[in-house]
Amino acid sequence: MFSAIVINKGEAGPQVELTSVDEDRLPEGDVEIQVAYSTLNYKDALAITGASPVVRKFPMVPGIDLAGTVTASSHSRWTAGDKVVLNGWGVGETHWGGLAQRARLNGDWLIPLPGEFTERHAMAIGTAGYTAALCVDALLHHGLTPDAGEILVTGATGGVGSVAIALLTKAGFTVAAATGKADEHAYLKQLGATTVVDRAELAEKGKPLQKERWAGVVDTAGSHTLANAAAQTRYGGAVAACGLAQGMDFPASVAPFILRGVSLLGVDSVMAPLQKRLDAWGRLARDLDPAVLDSIAREVPLGEAIEAAGGFIAGTVRGRIVVDVNR
């Protein structure tokens, strides 16, 4: 038996509980893992609270991330004792996820835990930090350099935003952080932001073309925020879009793209191929100081993860929430 958060389908919405589960109920997979840490992401909060129909199959163990040790494997890449990380691949949506002490997964979904990080560090990064690294990689592959100008990061106090600021600063960029939390300016500047922008400036309908401000953007919000960020991006710049915290809509004009040559770079973390994952985690291992993770993350035991998920929906979470599944 092992402890897990389990979501069942109820008539009035999801029924979520921390319970004991028999190992025989684990789903199919060729690698078994003793989970050390998981984490809470916005998608996990949507699944646990039922705020959006994230879960596709019931019962479901949520948690799109995990870090732990292989205990048994029939997969060619993994043997017992290997330290591994998982992000995405529909885990926590269609396949049991990481908010549990045990997991059985497809070995193709795993990557090795970088030697620079502990399992706790890896979950302080989680899908949010890994997505931030994918965004930074996308902007750099586009050709942006620090002398091109300032980079805007929206949703700056969230997990993606926090890690993006730290990574961009390490890469030599000047970073502007957009947030609606006036009391978090010191936190953002500690991460490396030089300017803090009120998110209200970006959140309402704006003109198709606006004053050119940003060489590039990491956007976690979507909707009007993404549209305004694109409208303010300089000629030849790029916007890496990875989130929908404000909404899935994109009420924009083609003007920035056809008159200023702005590129919209879609960033997906769930199904990203292995090499992109390895590159992103390689950047995190090189450029993200583990001490920064201590300022970004706070830890909760598995028993408090359900309550903590509500903070994402309420917009009160700063940085990352790490879940120790063994306490």
Short mmCIF file of C-alpha atoms in Angstrom, two decimals:
data_model
loop_
_atom_site.label_atom_id
_atom_site.label_comp_id
_atom_site.label_asym_id
_atom_site.label_seq_id
_atom_site.Cartn_x
_atom_site.Cartn_y
_atom_site.Cartn_z
CA MET A 1 0.00 0.00 0.00
CA PHE A 2 1.10 3.58 -0.62
CA SER A 3 -0.32 7.06 -0.04
CA ALA A 4 -1.73 9.04 -2.96
CA ILE A 5 -4.11 11.84 -3.80
CA VAL A 6 -6.92 10.30 -5.85
CA ILE A 7 -9.54 12.13 -7.91
CA ASN A 8 -12.85 10.38 -8.58
CA LYS A 9 -15.66 11.68 -10.74
CA GLY A 10 -18.63 12.92 -8.75
CA GLU A 11 -22.02 14.23 -9.84
CA ALA A 12 -21.28 17.70 -8.46
CA GLY A 13 -17.62 17.76 -9.51
CA PRO A 14 -14.41 15.93 -8.69
CA GLN A 15 -14.10 14.09 -5.38
CA VAL A 16 -10.53 14.42 -4.15
CA GLU A 17 -8.99 12.62 -1.19
CA LEU A 18 -5.69 11.54 0.27
CA THR A 19 -5.94 7.77 0.61
CA SER A 20 -4.04 4.48 0.69
CA VAL A 21 -3.79 2.61 -2.61
CA ASP A 22 -2.80 -0.97 -3.31
CA GLU A 23 0.26 -1.26 -5.59
CA ASP A 24 -1.71 -3.71 -7.76
CA ARG A 25 -3.80 -0.73 -8.93
CA LEU A 26 -0.85 1.07 -10.52
CA PRO A 27 -1.35 1.56 -14.28
CA GLU A 28 0.67 -0.18 -16.96
CA GLY A 29 4.25 0.86 -17.59
CA ASP A 30 7.74 -0.55 -17.93
CA VAL A 31 9.38 1.46 -15.12
CA GLU A 32 8.40 1.55 -11.46
CA ILE A 33 9.47 4.50 -9.32
CA GLN A 34 9.71 5.30 -5.64
CA VAL A 35 8.67 8.94 -5.74
CA ALA A 36 10.61 11.35 -3.54
CA TYR A 37 9.01 14.68 -4.46
CA SER A 38 6.30 16.01 -6.71
CA THR A 39 5.06 19.55 -7.15
CA LEU A 40 1.97 21.61 -7.80
CA ASN A 41 1.50 23.35 -11.14
CA TYR A 42 -1.42 25.39 -12.41
CA LYS A 43 -2.67 22.36 -14.34
CA ASP A 44 -2.58 20.26 -11.17
CA ALA A 45 -4.64 22.93 -9.41
CA LEU A 46 -7.21 22.86 -12.22
CA ALA A 47 -7.45 19.07 -11.89
CA ILE A 48 -7.72 19.01 -8.10
CA THR A 49 -10.22 21.87 -7.82
CA GLY A 50 -12.21 20.91 -10.90
CA ALA A 51 -11.88 24.47 -12.21
CA SER A 52 -11.21 23.02 -15.67
CA PRO A 53 -11.76 19.50 -17.07
CA VAL A 54 -8.07 18.53 -17.06
CA VAL A 55 -8.59 14.93 -15.96
CA ARG A 56 -9.57 12.65 -18.85
CA LYS A 57 -9.83 9.34 -17.02
CA PHE A 58 -11.04 8.40 -13.53
CA PRO A 59 -9.91 7.52 -10.97
CA MET A 60 -6.81 9.68 -11.41
CA VAL A 61 -3.74 10.47 -9.35
CA PRO A 62 -2.85 14.08 -10.25
CA GLY A 63 0.65 15.51 -10.49
CA ILE A 64 2.27 16.23 -13.85
CA ASP A 65 5.78 16.10 -12.34
CA LEU A 66 7.77 13.71 -10.21
CA ALA A 67 11.33 12.95 -9.20
CA GLY A 68 12.44 9.71 -7.65
CA THR A 69 14.35 6.44 -7.90
CA VAL A 70 13.72 3.54 -10.26
CA THR A 71 12.87 0.40 -8.29
CA ALA A 72 12.15 -1.95 -11.23
CA SER A 73 12.48 -1.64 -14.99
CA SER A 74 12.10 -3.62 -18.20
CA HIS A 75 13.04 -0.54 -20.24
CA SER A 76 16.44 -0.52 -21.96
CA ARG A 77 17.45 2.93 -20.68
CA TRP A 78 16.71 2.45 -16.99
CA THR A 79 17.82 0.16 -14.20
CA ALA A 80 16.99 -0.02 -10.51
CA GLY A 81 18.70 2.78 -8.59
CA ASP A 82 18.57 5.38 -11.39
CA LYS A 83 17.45 8.86 -10.37
CA VAL A 84 14.84 10.19 -12.81
CA VAL A 85 12.58 13.15 -13.54
CA LEU A 86 9.24 13.20 -15.30
CA ASN A 87 7.43 16.23 -16.78
CA GLY A 88 4.19 16.07 -18.73
CA TRP A 89 3.28 13.37 -21.27
CA GLY A 90 -0.33 13.45 -20.08
CA VAL A 91 0.62 12.19 -16.63
CA GLY A 92 -1.93 13.43 -14.12
CA GLU A 93 -4.48 13.71 -16.96
CA THR A 94 -4.72 10.29 -18.64
CA HIS A 95 -2.08 8.35 -16.66
CA TRP A 96 -1.56 8.30 -12.90
CA GLY A 97 0.80 11.05 -11.82
CA GLY A 98 3.29 12.14 -9.22
CA LEU A 99 1.22 13.09 -6.16
CA ALA A 100 1.78 9.62 -4.74
CA GLN A 101 4.56 7.58 -3.18
CA ARG A 102 4.70 5.13 -6.09
CA ALA A 103 4.42 5.42 -9.87
CA ARG A 104 4.53 3.07 -12.85
CA LEU A 105 5.29 4.81 -16.14
CA ASN A 106 6.52 4.51 -19.71
CA GLY A 107 10.31 4.72 -19.57
CA ASP A 108 10.38 6.84 -22.75
CA TRP A 109 8.85 9.68 -20.72
CA LEU A 110 11.75 9.90 -18.27
CA ILE A 111 14.99 11.85 -18.26
CA PRO A 112 17.92 11.44 -15.88
CA LEU A 113 18.03 13.71 -12.84
CA PRO A 114 20.84 16.22 -13.53
CA GLY A 115 23.72 15.71 -11.12
CA GLU A 116 23.61 19.37 -10.16
CA PHE A 117 20.18 18.97 -8.54
CA THR A 118 18.62 16.97 -5.75
CA GLU A 119 15.16 15.51 -6.29
CA ARG A 120 13.74 18.40 -4.27
CA HIS A 121 15.54 20.90 -6.49
CA ALA A 122 14.15 19.18 -9.58
CA MET A 123 10.62 19.60 -8.27
CA ALA A 124 11.26 23.19 -7.24
CA ILE A 125 11.86 23.57 -10.97
CA GLY A 126 9.14 21.20 -12.18
CA THR A 127 7.19 21.69 -15.38
CA ALA A 128 7.01 25.41 -14.69
CA GLY A 129 10.78 25.88 -14.60
CA TYR A 130 11.35 23.43 -17.44
CA THR A 131 8.81 25.39 -19.52
CA ALA A 132 10.66 28.61 -18.68
CA ALA A 133 13.86 27.02 -20.00
CA LEU A 134 12.08 25.99 -23.20
CA CYS A 135 10.92 29.61 -23.63
CA VAL A 136 14.42 30.98 -23.12
CA ASP A 137 15.80 28.41 -25.57
CA ALA A 138 13.16 29.45 -28.13
CA LEU A 139 14.09 33.15 -27.84
CA LEU A 140 17.80 32.39 -28.13
CA HIS A 141 17.27 30.09 -31.12
CA HIS A 142 15.33 32.94 -32.73
CA GLY A 143 18.54 34.93 -32.51
CA LEU A 144 17.85 37.34 -29.68
CA THR A 145 20.91 38.64 -27.86
CA PRO A 146 21.19 40.85 -24.76
CA ASP A 147 22.04 43.92 -26.82
CA ALA A 148 18.71 43.64 -28.69
CA GLY A 149 16.84 45.19 -25.76
CA GLU A 150 14.63 44.40 -22.80
CA ILE A 151 12.72 41.13 -22.39
CA LEU A 152 9.23 41.19 -20.87
CA VAL A 153 8.11 38.32 -18.64
CA THR A 154 4.39 38.20 -17.82
CA GLY A 155 2.94 36.35 -14.84
CA ALA A 156 6.30 37.11 -13.30
CA THR A 157 5.70 35.86 -9.76
CA GLY A 158 4.48 32.46 -10.95
CA GLY A 159 6.69 29.42 -11.42
CA VAL A 160 7.36 29.94 -15.14
CA GLY A 161 7.88 33.66 -14.71
CA SER A 162 10.17 33.36 -11.70
CA VAL A 163 12.51 30.85 -13.35
CA ALA A 164 12.41 32.72 -16.69
CA ILE A 165 13.60 35.91 -14.99
CA ALA A 166 16.47 34.06 -13.32
CA LEU A 167 17.52 32.30 -16.55
CA LEU A 168 17.27 35.42 -18.72
CA THR A 169 19.28 37.42 -16.20
CA LYS A 170 21.96 34.73 -16.14
CA ALA A 171 22.07 34.87 -19.97
CA GLY A 172 22.79 38.61 -19.76
CA PHE A 173 19.38 40.03 -20.67
CA THR A 174 17.69 43.02 -19.08
CA VAL A 175 14.31 41.83 -17.81
CA ALA A 176 11.02 43.62 -17.17
CA ALA A 177 8.61 41.71 -14.94
CA ALA A 178 4.84 42.15 -15.25
CA THR A 179 2.79 41.49 -12.13
CA GLY A 180 -0.32 42.67 -10.37
CA LYS A 181 1.20 42.07 -6.94
CA ALA A 182 2.58 45.36 -5.69
CA ASP A 183 4.13 43.73 -2.64
CA GLU A 184 6.32 41.39 -4.72
CA HIS A 185 8.59 43.96 -6.38
CA ALA A 186 11.50 43.12 -4.07
CA TYR A 187 11.14 39.41 -4.85
CA LEU A 188 11.21 40.07 -8.59
CA LYS A 189 14.24 42.32 -8.36
CA GLN A 190 15.99 39.70 -6.24
CA LEU A 191 15.52 37.27 -9.13
CA GLY A 192 17.09 39.79 -11.52
CA ALA A 193 14.29 41.97 -12.93
CA THR A 194 15.34 45.60 -13.40
CA THR A 195 11.85 46.94 -14.14
CA VAL A 196 8.44 45.98 -12.78
CA VAL A 197 5.37 46.59 -14.95
CA ASP A 198 1.81 46.69 -13.64
CA ARG A 199 -0.02 43.86 -15.37
CA ALA A 200 -3.08 46.13 -15.66
CA GLU A 201 -1.20 47.97 -18.42
CA LEU A 202 -1.37 44.79 -20.52
CA ALA A 203 -4.61 43.16 -19.42
CA GLU A 204 -7.19 45.22 -21.35
CA LYS A 205 -7.89 45.58 -25.07
CA GLY A 206 -5.21 47.69 -26.75
CA LYS A 207 -4.27 49.07 -30.15
CA PRO A 208 -3.08 46.65 -32.85
CA LEU A 209 0.32 48.39 -32.93
CA GLN A 210 1.77 50.14 -29.90
CA LYS A 211 5.05 51.76 -28.95
CA GLU A 212 7.93 49.33 -29.50
CA ARG A 213 9.26 48.33 -26.07
CA TRP A 214 10.38 44.71 -25.94
CA ALA A 215 12.99 42.77 -27.88
CA GLY A 216 11.28 39.60 -26.73
CA VAL A 217 8.57 38.30 -24.44
CA VAL A 218 7.92 35.23 -22.31
CA ASP A 219 4.14 35.16 -21.92
CA THR A 220 2.24 32.94 -19.51
CA ALA A 221 -1.10 34.75 -19.69
CA GLY A 222 -2.55 34.60 -23.19
CA SER A 223 -5.62 36.71 -24.05
CA HIS A 224 -5.23 40.52 -24.05
CA THR A 225 -1.86 40.31 -22.27
CA LEU A 226 -0.37 38.30 -25.11
CA ALA A 227 -1.99 40.55 -27.72
CA ASN A 228 -0.61 43.72 -26.11
CA ALA A 229 2.82 42.20 -25.58
CA ALA A 230 3.00 41.33 -29.26
CA ALA A 231 1.80 44.82 -30.21
CA GLN A 232 4.66 46.31 -28.13
CA THR A 233 7.41 44.02 -29.43
CA ARG A 234 10.16 45.63 -31.49
CA TYR A 235 10.81 45.00 -35.15
CA GLY A 236 12.17 41.48 -35.65
CA GLY A 237 11.49 40.48 -32.05
CA ALA A 238 9.84 37.33 -30.75
CA VAL A 239 7.17 36.30 -28.28
CA ALA A 240 7.40 32.88 -26.62
CA ALA A 241 3.84 31.95 -25.61
CA CYS A 242 3.41 29.13 -23.12
CA GLY A 243 0.39 29.84 -20.91
CA LEU A 244 -3.24 30.87 -20.56
CA ALA A 245 -3.53 32.31 -17.06
CA GLN A 246 -5.69 35.17 -18.38
CA GLY A 247 -7.46 33.13 -21.06
CA MET A 248 -7.18 30.87 -24.09
CA ASP A 249 -8.33 33.59 -26.48
CA PHE A 250 -5.94 35.71 -28.54
CA PRO A 251 -7.80 38.95 -29.44
CA ALA A 252 -4.99 40.33 -31.59
CA SER A 253 -4.22 41.79 -35.00
CA VAL A 254 -1.82 40.45 -37.61
CA ALA A 255 -0.19 43.91 -37.66
CA PRO A 256 2.83 43.12 -35.43
CA PHE A 257 3.62 40.03 -37.45
CA ILE A 258 3.34 41.49 -40.96
CA LEU A 259 4.46 45.07 -40.31
CA ARG A 260 7.20 44.52 -37.72
CA GLY A 261 8.23 40.96 -38.49
CA VAL A 262 7.46 39.82 -34.97
CA SER A 263 7.54 36.03 -34.47
CA LEU A 264 5.10 34.18 -32.25
CA LEU A 265 6.84 31.11 -30.86
CA GLY A 266 4.53 28.49 -29.40
CA VAL A 267 6.11 26.59 -26.52
CA ASP A 268 4.70 23.20 -25.50
CA SER A 269 6.16 21.33 -22.55
CA VAL A 270 3.82 18.33 -22.41
CA MET A 271 4.82 16.49 -25.58
CA ALA A 272 8.21 18.11 -26.27
CA PRO A 273 10.67 15.58 -27.77
CA LEU A 274 13.51 14.13 -25.73
CA GLN A 275 16.29 16.35 -27.09
CA LYS A 276 14.40 19.55 -26.32
CA ARG A 277 13.84 18.28 -22.79
CA LEU A 278 17.50 17.42 -22.33
CA ASP A 279 18.55 20.81 -23.70
CA ALA A 280 16.15 22.64 -21.38
CA TRP A 281 17.28 20.71 -18.32
CA GLY A 282 20.89 21.22 -19.41
CA ARG A 283 20.31 24.99 -19.35
CA LEU A 284 18.69 24.73 -15.93
CA ALA A 285 21.64 22.73 -14.61
CA ARG A 286 24.16 25.27 -15.99
CA ASP A 287 22.40 28.53 -15.29
CA LEU A 288 20.03 28.13 -12.35
CA ASP A 289 21.66 28.47 -8.97
CA PRO A 290 20.11 25.97 -6.53
CA ALA A 291 20.12 28.79 -3.95
CA VAL A 292 17.66 30.67 -6.19
CA LEU A 293 15.33 27.70 -5.97
CA ASP A 294 15.21 28.09 -2.20
CA SER A 295 13.83 31.61 -2.65
CA ILE A 296 11.33 30.51 -5.31
CA ALA A 297 9.94 27.35 -3.68
CA ARG A 298 8.15 26.36 -0.50
CA GLU A 299 7.47 22.81 0.60
CA VAL A 300 4.26 21.13 1.77
CA PRO A 301 3.54 17.54 2.78
CA LEU A 302 1.30 15.40 0.61
CA GLY A 303 -1.56 15.87 3.04
CA GLU A 304 -1.60 19.64 2.45
CA ALA A 305 -1.37 19.55 -1.36
CA ILE A 306 -5.14 19.55 -1.90
CA GLU A 307 -5.61 22.75 0.09
CA ALA A 308 -2.52 24.34 -1.46
CA ALA A 309 -3.93 23.77 -4.96
CA GLY A 310 -6.68 26.28 -4.26
CA GLY A 311 -4.10 29.06 -4.01
CA PHE A 312 -3.35 28.80 -7.72
CA ILE A 313 -6.95 29.38 -8.63
CA ALA A 314 -7.17 32.28 -6.18
CA GLY A 315 -3.97 33.78 -7.62
CA THR A 316 -2.18 33.86 -4.28
CA VAL A 317 0.73 31.51 -5.05
CA ARG A 318 4.22 32.94 -5.48
CA GLY A 319 6.88 30.86 -7.15
CA ARG A 320 6.75 27.09 -6.74
CA ILE A 321 5.18 24.58 -4.35
CA VAL A 322 7.17 21.39 -3.77
CA VAL A 323 5.33 18.37 -2.39
CA ASP A 324 7.12 15.88 -0.17
CA VAL A 325 5.02 12.80 -0.89
CA ASN A 326 6.56 10.84 1.97
CA ARG A 327 5.37 13.06 4.79
#
